[in-house]
Coordinates of C-alpha atoms in Angstrom, one line a residue:
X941 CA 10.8 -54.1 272.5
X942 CA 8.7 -57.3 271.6
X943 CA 10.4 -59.7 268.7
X944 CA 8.4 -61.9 266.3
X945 CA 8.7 -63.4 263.0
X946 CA 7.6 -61.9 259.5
X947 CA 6.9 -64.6 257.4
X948 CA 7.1 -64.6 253.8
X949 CA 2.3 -64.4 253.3
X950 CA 3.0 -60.9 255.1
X951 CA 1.2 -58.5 253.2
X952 CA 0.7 -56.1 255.9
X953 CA 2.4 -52.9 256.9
X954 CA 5.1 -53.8 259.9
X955 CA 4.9 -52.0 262.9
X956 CA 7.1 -51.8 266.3
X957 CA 6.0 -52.5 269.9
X958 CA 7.7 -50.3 272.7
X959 CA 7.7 -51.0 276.5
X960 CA 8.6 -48.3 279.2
X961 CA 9.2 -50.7 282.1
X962 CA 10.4 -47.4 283.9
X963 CA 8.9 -44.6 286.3
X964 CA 10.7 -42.0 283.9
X965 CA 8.8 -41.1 280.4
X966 CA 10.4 -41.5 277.3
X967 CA 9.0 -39.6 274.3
X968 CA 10.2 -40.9 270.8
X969 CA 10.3 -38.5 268.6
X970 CA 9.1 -38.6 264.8
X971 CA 12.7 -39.8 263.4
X972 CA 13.6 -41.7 266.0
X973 CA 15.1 -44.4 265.6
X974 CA 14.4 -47.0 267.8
X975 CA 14.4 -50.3 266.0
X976 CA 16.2 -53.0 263.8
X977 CA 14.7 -55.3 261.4
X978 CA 17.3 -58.1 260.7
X979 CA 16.1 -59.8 257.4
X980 CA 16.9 -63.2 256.6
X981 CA 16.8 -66.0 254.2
X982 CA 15.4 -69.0 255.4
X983 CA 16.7 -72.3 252.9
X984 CA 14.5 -75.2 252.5
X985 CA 16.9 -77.9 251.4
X986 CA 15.7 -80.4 248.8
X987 CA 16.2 -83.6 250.3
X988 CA 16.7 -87.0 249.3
X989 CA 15.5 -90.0 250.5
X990 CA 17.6 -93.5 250.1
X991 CA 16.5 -96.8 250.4
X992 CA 19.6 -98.3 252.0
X993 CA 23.3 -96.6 252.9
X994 CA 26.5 -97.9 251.8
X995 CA 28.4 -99.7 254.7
X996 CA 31.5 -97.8 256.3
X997 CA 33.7 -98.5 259.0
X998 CA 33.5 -97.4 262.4
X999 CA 34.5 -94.0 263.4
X1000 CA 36.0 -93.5 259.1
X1001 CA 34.7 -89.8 258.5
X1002 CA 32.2 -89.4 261.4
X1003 CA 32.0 -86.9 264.3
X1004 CA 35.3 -85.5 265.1
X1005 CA 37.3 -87.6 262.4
X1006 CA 39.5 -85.2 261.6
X1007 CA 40.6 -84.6 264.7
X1008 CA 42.3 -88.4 264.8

């Protein structure tokens, strides 16, 4: 099965691409279920931009600070 993105302009029906990379048929039947959309929300954060950033001191609440 192919995968691809659905982005939110879609206005078209959704269909499902199946490849037989074997010698044997396989007939899907009407019902079938052969598929699975997972559906998910994608969050544009609202960001700010600063001017300048307040000074801290080195290695006070950075990367693996809790771990000290």
């Amino acid at each position: 099965m192919a995968t691809g993105v659905i982005d939110d302009t879609n206005r078209r029906p959704v269909g499902v691409m199946l490849f037989n990379h074997s010698e044997v048929d396989f007939i899907v039947k009407p019902g079938d279920r052969v598929a699975l959309m997972i559906v998910q929300v994608i969050a544009t954060p609202v960001v700010t931009e600063l001017e300048d950033l307040h000074a801290t001191v080195r290695g006070e609440g950075g990367f693996m600070s809790v771990y000290k």
